[in-house]
mmCIF file of C-alpha atoms and ligand atoms in Angstrom:
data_model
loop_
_atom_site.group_PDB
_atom_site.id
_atom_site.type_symbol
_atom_site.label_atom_id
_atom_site.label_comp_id
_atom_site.label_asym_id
_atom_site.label_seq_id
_atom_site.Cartn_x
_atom_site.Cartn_y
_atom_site.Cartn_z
ATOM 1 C CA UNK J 1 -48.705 6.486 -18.081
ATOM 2 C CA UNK J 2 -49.299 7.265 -14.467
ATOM 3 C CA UNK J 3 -48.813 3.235 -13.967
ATOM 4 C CA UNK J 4 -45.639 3.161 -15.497
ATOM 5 C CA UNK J 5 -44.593 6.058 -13.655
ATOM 6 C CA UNK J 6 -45.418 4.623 -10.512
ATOM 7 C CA UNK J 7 -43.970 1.006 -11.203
ATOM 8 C CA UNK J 8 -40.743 2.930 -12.114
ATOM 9 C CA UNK J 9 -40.789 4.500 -8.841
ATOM 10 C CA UNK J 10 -41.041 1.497 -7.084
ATOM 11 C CA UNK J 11 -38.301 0.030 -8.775
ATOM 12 C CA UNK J 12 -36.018 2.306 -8.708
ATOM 13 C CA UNK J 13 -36.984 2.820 -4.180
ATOM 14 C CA UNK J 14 -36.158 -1.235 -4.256
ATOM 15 C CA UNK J 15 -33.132 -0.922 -5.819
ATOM 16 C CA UNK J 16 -31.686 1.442 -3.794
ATOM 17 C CA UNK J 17 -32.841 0.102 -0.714
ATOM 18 C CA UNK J 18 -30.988 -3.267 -1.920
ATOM 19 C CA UNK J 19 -27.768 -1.375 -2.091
ATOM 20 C CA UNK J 20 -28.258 0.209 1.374
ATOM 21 C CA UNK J 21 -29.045 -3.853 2.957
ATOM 22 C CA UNK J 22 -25.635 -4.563 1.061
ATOM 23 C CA UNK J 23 -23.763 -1.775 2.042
ATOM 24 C CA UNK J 24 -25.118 -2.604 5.858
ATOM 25 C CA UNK J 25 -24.574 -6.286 5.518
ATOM 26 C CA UNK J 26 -20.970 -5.458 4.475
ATOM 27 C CA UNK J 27 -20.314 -2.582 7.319
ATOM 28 C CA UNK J 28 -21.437 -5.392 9.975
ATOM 29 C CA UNK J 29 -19.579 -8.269 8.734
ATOM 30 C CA UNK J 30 -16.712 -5.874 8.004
ATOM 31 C CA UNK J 31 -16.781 -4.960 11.703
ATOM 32 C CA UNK J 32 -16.584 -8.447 13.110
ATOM 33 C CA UNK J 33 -13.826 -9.479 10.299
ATOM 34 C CA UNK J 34 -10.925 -8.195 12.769
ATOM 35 C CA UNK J 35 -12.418 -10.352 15.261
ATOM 36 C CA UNK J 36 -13.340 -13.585 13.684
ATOM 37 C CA UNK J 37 -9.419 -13.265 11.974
ATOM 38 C CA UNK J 38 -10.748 -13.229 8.734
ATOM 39 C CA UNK J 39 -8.390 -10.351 7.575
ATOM 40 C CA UNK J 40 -4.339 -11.787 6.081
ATOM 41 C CA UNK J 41 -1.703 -9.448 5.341
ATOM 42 C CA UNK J 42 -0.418 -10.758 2.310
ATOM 43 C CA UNK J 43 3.106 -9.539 0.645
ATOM 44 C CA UNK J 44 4.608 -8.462 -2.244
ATOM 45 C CA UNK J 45 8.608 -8.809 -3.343
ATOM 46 C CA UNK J 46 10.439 -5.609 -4.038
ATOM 47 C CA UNK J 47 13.696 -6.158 -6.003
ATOM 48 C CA UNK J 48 17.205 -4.979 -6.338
ATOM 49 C CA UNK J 49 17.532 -4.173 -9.981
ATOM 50 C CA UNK J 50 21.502 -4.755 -9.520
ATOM 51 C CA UNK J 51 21.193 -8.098 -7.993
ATOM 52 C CA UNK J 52 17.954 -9.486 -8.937
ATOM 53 C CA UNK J 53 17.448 -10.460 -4.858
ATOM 54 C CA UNK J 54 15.027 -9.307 -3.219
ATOM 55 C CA UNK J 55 15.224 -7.122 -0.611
ATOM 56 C CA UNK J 56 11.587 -6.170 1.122
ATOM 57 C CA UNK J 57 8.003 -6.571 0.591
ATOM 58 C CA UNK J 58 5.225 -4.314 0.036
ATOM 59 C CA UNK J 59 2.313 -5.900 3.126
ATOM 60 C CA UNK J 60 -0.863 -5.798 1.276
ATOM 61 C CA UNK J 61 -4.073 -6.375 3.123
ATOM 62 C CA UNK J 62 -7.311 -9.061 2.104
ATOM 63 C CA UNK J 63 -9.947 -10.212 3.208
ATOM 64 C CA UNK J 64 -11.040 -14.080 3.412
ATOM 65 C CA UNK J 65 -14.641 -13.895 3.323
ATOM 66 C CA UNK J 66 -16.562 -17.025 4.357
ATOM 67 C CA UNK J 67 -18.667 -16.646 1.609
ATOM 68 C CA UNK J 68 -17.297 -14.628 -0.787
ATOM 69 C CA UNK J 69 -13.697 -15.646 -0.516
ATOM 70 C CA UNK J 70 -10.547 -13.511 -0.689
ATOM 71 C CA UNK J 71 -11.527 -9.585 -1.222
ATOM 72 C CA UNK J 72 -9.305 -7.008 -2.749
ATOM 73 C CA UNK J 73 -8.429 -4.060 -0.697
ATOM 74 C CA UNK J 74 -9.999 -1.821 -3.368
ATOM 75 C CA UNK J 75 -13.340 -3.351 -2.278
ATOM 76 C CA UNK J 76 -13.327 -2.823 1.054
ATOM 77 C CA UNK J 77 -10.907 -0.147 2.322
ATOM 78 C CA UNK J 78 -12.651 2.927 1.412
ATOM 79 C CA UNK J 79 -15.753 1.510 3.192
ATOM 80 C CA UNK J 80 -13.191 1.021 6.196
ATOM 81 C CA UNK J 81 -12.043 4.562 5.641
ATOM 82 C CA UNK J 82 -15.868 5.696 5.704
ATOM 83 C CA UNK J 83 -16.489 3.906 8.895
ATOM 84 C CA UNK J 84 -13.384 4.549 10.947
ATOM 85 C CA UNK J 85 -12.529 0.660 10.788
ATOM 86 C CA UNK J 86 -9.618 1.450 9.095
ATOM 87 C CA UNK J 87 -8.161 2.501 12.372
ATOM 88 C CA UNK J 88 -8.343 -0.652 13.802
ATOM 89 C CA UNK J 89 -7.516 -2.467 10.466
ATOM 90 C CA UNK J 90 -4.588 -0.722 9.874
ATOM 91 C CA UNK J 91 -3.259 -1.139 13.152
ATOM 92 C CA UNK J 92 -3.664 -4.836 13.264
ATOM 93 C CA UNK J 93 -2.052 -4.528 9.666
ATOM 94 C CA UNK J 94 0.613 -2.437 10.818
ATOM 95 C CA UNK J 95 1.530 -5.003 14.438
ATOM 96 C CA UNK J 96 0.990 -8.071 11.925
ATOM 97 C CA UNK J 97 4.068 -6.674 8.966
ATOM 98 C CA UNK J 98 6.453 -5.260 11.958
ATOM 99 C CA UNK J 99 6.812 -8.446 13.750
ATOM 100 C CA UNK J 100 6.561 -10.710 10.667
ATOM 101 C CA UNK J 101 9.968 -8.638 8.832
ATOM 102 C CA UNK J 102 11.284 -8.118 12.312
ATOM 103 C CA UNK J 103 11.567 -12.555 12.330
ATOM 104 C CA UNK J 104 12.270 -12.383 8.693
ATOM 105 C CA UNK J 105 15.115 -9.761 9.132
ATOM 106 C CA UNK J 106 16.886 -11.786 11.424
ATOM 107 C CA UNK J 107 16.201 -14.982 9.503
ATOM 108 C CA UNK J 108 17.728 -13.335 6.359
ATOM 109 C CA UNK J 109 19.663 -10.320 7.305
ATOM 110 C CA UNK J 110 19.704 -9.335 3.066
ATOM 111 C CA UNK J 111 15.669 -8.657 3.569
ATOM 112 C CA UNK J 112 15.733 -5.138 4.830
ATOM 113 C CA UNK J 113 12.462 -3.133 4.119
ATOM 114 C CA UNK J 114 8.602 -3.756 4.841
ATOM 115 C CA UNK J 115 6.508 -1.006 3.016
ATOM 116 C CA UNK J 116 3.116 -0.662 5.146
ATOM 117 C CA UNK J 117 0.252 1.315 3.396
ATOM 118 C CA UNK J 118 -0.985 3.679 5.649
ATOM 119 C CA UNK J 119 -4.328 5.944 5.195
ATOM 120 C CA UNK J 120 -4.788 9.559 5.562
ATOM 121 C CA UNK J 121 -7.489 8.666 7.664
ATOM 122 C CA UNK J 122 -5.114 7.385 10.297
ATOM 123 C CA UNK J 123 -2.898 10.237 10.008
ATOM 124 C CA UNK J 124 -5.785 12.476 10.214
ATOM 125 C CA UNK J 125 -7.736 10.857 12.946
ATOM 126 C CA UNK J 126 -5.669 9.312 15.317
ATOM 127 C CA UNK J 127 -1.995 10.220 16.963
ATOM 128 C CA UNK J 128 -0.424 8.330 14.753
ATOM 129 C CA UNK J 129 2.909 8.097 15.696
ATOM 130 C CA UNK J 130 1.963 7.025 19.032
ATOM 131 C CA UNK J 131 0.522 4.159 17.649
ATOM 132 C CA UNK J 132 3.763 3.246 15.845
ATOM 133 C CA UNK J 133 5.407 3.602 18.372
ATOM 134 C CA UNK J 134 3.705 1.180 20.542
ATOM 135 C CA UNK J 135 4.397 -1.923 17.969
ATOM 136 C CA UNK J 136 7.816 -0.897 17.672
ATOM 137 C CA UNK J 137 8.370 -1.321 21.000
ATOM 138 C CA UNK J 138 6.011 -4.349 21.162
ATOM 139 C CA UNK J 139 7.730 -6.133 18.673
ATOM 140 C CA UNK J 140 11.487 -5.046 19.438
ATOM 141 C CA UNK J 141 11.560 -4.376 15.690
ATOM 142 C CA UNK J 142 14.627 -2.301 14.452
ATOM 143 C CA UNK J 143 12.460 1.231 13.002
ATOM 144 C CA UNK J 144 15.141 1.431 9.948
ATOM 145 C CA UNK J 145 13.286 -1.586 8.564
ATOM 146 C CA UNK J 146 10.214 0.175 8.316
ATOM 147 C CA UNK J 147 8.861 2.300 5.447
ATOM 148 C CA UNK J 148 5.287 3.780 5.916
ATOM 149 C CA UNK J 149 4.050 4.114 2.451
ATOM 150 C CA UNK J 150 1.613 7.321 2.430
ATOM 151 C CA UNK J 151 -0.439 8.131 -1.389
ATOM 152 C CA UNK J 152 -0.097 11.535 -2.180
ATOM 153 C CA UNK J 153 -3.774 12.597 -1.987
ATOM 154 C CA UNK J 154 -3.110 12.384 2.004
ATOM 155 C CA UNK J 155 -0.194 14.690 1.530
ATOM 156 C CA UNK J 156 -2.809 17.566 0.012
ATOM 157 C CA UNK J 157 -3.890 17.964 3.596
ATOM 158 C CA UNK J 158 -1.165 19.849 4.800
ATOM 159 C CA UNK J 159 -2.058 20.796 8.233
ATOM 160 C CA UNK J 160 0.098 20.979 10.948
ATOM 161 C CA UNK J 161 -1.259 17.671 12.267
ATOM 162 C CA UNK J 162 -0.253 15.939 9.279
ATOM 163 C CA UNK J 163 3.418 17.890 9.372
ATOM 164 C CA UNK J 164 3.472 16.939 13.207
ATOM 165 C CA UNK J 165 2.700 13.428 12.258
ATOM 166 C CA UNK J 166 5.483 13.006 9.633
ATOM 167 C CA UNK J 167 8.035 14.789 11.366
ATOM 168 C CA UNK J 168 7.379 12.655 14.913
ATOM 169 C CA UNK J 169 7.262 9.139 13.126
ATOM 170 C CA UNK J 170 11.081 10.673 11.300
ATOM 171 C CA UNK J 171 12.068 10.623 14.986
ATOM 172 C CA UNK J 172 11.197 7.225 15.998
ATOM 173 C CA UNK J 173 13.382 6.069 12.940
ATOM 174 C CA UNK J 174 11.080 4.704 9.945
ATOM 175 C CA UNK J 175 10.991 5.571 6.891
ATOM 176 C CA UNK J 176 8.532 7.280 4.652
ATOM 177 C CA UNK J 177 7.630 6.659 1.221
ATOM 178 C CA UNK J 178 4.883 8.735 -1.189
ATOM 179 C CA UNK J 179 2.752 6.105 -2.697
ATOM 180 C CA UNK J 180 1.326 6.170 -6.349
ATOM 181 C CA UNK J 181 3.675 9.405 -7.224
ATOM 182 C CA UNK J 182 2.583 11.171 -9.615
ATOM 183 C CA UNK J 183 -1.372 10.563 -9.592
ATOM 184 C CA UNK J 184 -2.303 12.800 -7.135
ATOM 185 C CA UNK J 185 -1.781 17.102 -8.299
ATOM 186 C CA UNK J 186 0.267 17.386 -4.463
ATOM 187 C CA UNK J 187 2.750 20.366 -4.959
ATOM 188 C CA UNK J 188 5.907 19.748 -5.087
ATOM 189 C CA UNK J 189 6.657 21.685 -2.736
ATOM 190 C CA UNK J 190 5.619 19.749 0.121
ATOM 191 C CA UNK J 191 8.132 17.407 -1.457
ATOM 192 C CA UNK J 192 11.001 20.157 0.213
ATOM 193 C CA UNK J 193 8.780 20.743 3.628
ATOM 194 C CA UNK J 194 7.924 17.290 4.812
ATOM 195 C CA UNK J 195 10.806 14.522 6.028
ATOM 196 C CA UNK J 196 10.309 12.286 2.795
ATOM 197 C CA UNK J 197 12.665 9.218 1.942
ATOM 198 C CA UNK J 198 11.196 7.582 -0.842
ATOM 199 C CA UNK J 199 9.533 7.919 -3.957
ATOM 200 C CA UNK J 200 7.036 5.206 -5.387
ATOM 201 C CA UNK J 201 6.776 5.684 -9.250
ATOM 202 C CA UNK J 202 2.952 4.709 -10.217
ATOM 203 C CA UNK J 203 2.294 1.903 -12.089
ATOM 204 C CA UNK J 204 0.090 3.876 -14.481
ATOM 205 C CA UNK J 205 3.560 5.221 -15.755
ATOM 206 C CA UNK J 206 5.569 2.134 -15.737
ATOM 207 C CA UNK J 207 2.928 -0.071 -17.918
ATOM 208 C CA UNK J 208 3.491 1.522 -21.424
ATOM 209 C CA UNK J 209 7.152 1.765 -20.471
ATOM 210 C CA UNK J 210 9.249 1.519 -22.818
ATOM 211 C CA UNK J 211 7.520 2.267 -25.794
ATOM 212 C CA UNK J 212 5.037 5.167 -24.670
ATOM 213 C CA UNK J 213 7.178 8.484 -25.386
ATOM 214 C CA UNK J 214 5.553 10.228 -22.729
ATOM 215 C CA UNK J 215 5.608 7.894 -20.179
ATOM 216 C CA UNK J 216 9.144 7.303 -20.377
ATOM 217 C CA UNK J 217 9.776 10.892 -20.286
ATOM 218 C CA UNK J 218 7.626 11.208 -17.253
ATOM 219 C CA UNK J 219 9.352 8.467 -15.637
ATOM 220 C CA UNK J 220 12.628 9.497 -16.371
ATOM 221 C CA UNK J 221 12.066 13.270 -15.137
ATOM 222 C CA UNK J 222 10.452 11.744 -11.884
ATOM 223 C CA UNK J 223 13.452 9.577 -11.324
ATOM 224 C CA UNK J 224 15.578 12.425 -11.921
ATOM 225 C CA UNK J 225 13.308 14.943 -9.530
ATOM 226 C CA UNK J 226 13.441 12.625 -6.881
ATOM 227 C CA UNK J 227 16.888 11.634 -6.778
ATOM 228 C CA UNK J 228 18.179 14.932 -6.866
ATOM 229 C CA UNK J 229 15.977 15.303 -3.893
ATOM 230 C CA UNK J 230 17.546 12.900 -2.077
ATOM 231 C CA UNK J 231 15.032 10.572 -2.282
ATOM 232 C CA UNK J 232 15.249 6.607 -2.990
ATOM 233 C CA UNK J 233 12.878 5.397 -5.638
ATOM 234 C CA UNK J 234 10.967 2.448 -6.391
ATOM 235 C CA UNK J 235 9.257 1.283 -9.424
ATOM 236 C CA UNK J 236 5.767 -0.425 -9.104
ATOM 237 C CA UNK J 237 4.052 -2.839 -11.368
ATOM 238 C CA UNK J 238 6.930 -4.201 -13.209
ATOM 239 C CA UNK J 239 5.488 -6.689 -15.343
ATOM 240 C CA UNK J 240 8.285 -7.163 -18.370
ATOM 241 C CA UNK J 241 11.725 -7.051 -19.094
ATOM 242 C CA UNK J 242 11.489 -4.479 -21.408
ATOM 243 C CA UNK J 243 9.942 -2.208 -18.213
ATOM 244 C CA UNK J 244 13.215 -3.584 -16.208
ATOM 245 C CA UNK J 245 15.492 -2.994 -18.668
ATOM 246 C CA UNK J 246 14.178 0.193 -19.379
ATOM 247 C CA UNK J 247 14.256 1.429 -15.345
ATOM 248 C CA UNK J 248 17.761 -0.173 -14.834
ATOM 249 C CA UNK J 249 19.253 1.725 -17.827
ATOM 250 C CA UNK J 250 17.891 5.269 -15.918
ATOM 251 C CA UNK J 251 19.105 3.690 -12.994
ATOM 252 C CA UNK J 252 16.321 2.658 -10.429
ATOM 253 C CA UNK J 253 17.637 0.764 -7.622
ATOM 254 C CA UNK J 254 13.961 -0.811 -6.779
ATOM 255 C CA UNK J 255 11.379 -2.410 -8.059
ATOM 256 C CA UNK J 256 7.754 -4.510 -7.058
ATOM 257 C CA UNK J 257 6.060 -5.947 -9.604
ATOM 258 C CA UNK J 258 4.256 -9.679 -11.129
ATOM 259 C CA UNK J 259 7.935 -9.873 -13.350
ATOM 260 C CA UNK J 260 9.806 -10.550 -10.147
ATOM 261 C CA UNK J 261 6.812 -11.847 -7.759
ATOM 262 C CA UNK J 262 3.184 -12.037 -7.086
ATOM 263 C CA UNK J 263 1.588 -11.152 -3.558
ATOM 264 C CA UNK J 264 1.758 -13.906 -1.753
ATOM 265 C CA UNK J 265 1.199 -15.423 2.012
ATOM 266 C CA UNK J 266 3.577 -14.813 4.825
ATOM 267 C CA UNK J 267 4.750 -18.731 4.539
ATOM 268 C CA UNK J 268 5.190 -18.419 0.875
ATOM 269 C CA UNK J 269 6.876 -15.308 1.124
ATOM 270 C CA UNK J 270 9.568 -17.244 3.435
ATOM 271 C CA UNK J 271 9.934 -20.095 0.563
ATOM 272 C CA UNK J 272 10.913 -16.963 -1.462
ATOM 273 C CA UNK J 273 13.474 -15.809 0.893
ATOM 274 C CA UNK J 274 14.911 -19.087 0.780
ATOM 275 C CA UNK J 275 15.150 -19.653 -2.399
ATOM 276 C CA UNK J 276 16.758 -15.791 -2.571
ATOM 277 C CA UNK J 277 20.082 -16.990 -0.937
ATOM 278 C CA UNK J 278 20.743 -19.381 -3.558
ATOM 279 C CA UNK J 279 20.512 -17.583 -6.551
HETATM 280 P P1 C2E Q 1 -0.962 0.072 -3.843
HETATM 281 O O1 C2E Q 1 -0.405 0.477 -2.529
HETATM 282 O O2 C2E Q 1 -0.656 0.928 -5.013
HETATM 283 O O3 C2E Q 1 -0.465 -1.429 -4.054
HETATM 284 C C1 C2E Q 1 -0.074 -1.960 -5.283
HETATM 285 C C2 C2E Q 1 -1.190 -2.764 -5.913
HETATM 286 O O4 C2E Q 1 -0.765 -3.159 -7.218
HETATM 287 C C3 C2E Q 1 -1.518 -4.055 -5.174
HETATM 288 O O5 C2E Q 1 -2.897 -4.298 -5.337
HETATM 289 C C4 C2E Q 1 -0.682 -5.082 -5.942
HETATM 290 O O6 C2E Q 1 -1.180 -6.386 -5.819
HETATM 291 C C5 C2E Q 1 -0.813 -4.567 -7.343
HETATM 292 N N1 C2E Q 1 0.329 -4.955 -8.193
HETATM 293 C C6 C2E Q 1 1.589 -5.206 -7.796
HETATM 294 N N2 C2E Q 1 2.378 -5.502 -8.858
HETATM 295 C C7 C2E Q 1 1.598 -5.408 -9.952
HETATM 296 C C8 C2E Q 1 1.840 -5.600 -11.354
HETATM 297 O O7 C2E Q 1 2.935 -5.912 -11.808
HETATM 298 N N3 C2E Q 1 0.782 -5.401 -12.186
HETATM 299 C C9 C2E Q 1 -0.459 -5.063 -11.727
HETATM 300 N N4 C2E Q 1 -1.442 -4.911 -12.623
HETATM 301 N N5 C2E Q 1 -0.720 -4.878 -10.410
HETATM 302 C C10 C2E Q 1 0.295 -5.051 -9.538
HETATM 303 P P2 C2E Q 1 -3.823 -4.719 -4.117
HETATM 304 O O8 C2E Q 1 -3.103 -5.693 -3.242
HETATM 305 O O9 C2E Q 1 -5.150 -5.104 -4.689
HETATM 306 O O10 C2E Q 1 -3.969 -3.380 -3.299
HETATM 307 C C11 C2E Q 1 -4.698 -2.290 -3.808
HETATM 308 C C12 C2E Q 1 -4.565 -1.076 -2.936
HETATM 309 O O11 C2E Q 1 -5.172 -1.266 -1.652
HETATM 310 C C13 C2E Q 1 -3.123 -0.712 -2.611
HETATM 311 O O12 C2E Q 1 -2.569 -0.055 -3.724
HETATM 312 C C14 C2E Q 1 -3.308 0.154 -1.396
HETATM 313 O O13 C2E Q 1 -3.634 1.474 -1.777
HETATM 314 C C15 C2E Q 1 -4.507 -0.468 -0.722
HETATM 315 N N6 C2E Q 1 -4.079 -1.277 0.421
HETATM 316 C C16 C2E Q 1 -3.605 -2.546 0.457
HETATM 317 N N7 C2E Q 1 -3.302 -2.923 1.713
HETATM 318 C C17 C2E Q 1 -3.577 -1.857 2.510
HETATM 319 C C18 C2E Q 1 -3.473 -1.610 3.915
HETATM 320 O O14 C2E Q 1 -3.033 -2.448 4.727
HETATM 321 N N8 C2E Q 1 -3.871 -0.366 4.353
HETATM 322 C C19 C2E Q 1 -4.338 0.587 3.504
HETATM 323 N N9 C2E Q 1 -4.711 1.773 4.003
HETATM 324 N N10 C2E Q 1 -4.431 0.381 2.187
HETATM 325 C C20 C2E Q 1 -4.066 -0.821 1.687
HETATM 326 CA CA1 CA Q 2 1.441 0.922 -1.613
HETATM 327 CA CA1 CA Q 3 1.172 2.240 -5.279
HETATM 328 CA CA1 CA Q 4 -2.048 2.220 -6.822
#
């Protein structure tokens, strides 16, 4: 018994220990990624439900690993976030989508939004605005084609940083959307005190669509919240018609999902626009 015990002790030390070499081995290599340019900003169509063209693109960061090959966000963002990388990564994220839809915009003047995630940890821990500033003024890219996209979770810290924040990067001219709507228990009532433009319904919502009761009810009353706010409102994860159909018929002006396109590279995103002016 005391044998067992012990062996089971020893396992369960290597095991861990495993995880921390891992964890390490990913920190380090994570670090260096922004260096070696190993990180692409990949992006995503979002459509005009009344002419089927599209008019933006969600930028959505990945990683080519040299081993591992091309990693999700999900799997390495919140270690970012842990470390503080993200503050580098998202501003090489953010420089990257500016001046890429700045060239686009002017290429094809109907292409009129980039959506940029943005974590609360750069809102929290860095000025912020400053920093947008700078590649807007780098990249001589008009602001109104920019839309910060900001989850909700970030907007439960409602200190006056965060207001200050919001309310200086409304002054420089971008936009800002609430990402993932509806996932996140924020009050509504920071909906009325912060300078909000858009509302991003959460594809958690829009997958049962149209047959889930509740969902469409939820979707329909957020719609309905947010455009009596004021606010513009896109749809995310689109995957059918029957979703489309459904969101056009409440009368959605936006939507991102695989129905309309995949997220793709910035030179396949181009072929896209392309193809866009001769539909
Ligand atoms: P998100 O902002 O909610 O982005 C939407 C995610 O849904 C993307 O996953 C996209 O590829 C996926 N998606 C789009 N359409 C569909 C669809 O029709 N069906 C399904 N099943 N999925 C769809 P992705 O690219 O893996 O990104 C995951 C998350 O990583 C993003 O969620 C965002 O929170 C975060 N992220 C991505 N890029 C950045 C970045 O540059 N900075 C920060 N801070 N976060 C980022
Ligand atoms: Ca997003
Ligand atoms: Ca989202
Ligand atoms: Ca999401």
């Amino acid at each position: 018994v005391k044998n067992n015990g012990k062996n089971h002790h020893l396992f369960y030390d290597a095991s861990l220990s495993r995880d921390a070499v891992e964890h390490f081995q990913m920190e380090t290599e994570l670090r260096q990624a922004l260096s070696r340019q190993q990180l692409r900003v990949f992006y995503q169509a979002q459509i005009d439900l009344n002419t089927g063209l599209i008019v933006g693109a969600e930028a959505l960061i990945r990683w080519q690993h040299p081993t591992q090959g091309l990693i999700p966000p999900g799997k390495f963002i919140p270690l970012a976030e842990e470390t503080g990388l993200i503050l580098s990564i998202g501003e090489w994220a953010l420089t990257q989508a500016v001046s890429q839809a700045n060239e686009w915009h002017h290429l094809h003047p109907e292409f009129k939004k980039i959506a940029i995630n943005v974590s609360g940890v750069q809102i929290m821990k860095s000025q912020f605005a400053d920093t947008v500033y700078g590649v807007l003024v780098d990249s001589n890219c008009d602001p109104s084609i920019v839309e910060l996209e900001i989850t909700e979770s970030t907007l439960m810290q409602h200190t006056q940083h965060v207001v200050n924040t919001f309310n200086q990067l409304k002054q420089l001219g971008v936009s800002i959307a609430i990402d993932d709507f509806g996932t996140g228990y924020s009050s509504l009532s920071h909906l009325k005190r912060l300078p909000l433009d858009q509302i991003k319904i959460d594809r958690s919502f829009v997958k049962d669509l149209p047959d889930d009761k509740d969902d469409a009810a939820i979707t329909s009353a957020i719609y309905a919240m947010a455009t009596q706010l004021g606010f513009t409102v896109v749809a995310e994860g689109v995957e059918t018609e029957e979703q489309e159909k459904f969101l056009q018929r409440l009368g959605c002006q936006t939507a991102q999902g695989y129905l309309y396109a995949y997220p793709v590279s910035a030179d396949a995103f181009l072929q896209l626009l392309e193809l866009n002016n001769q539909r």
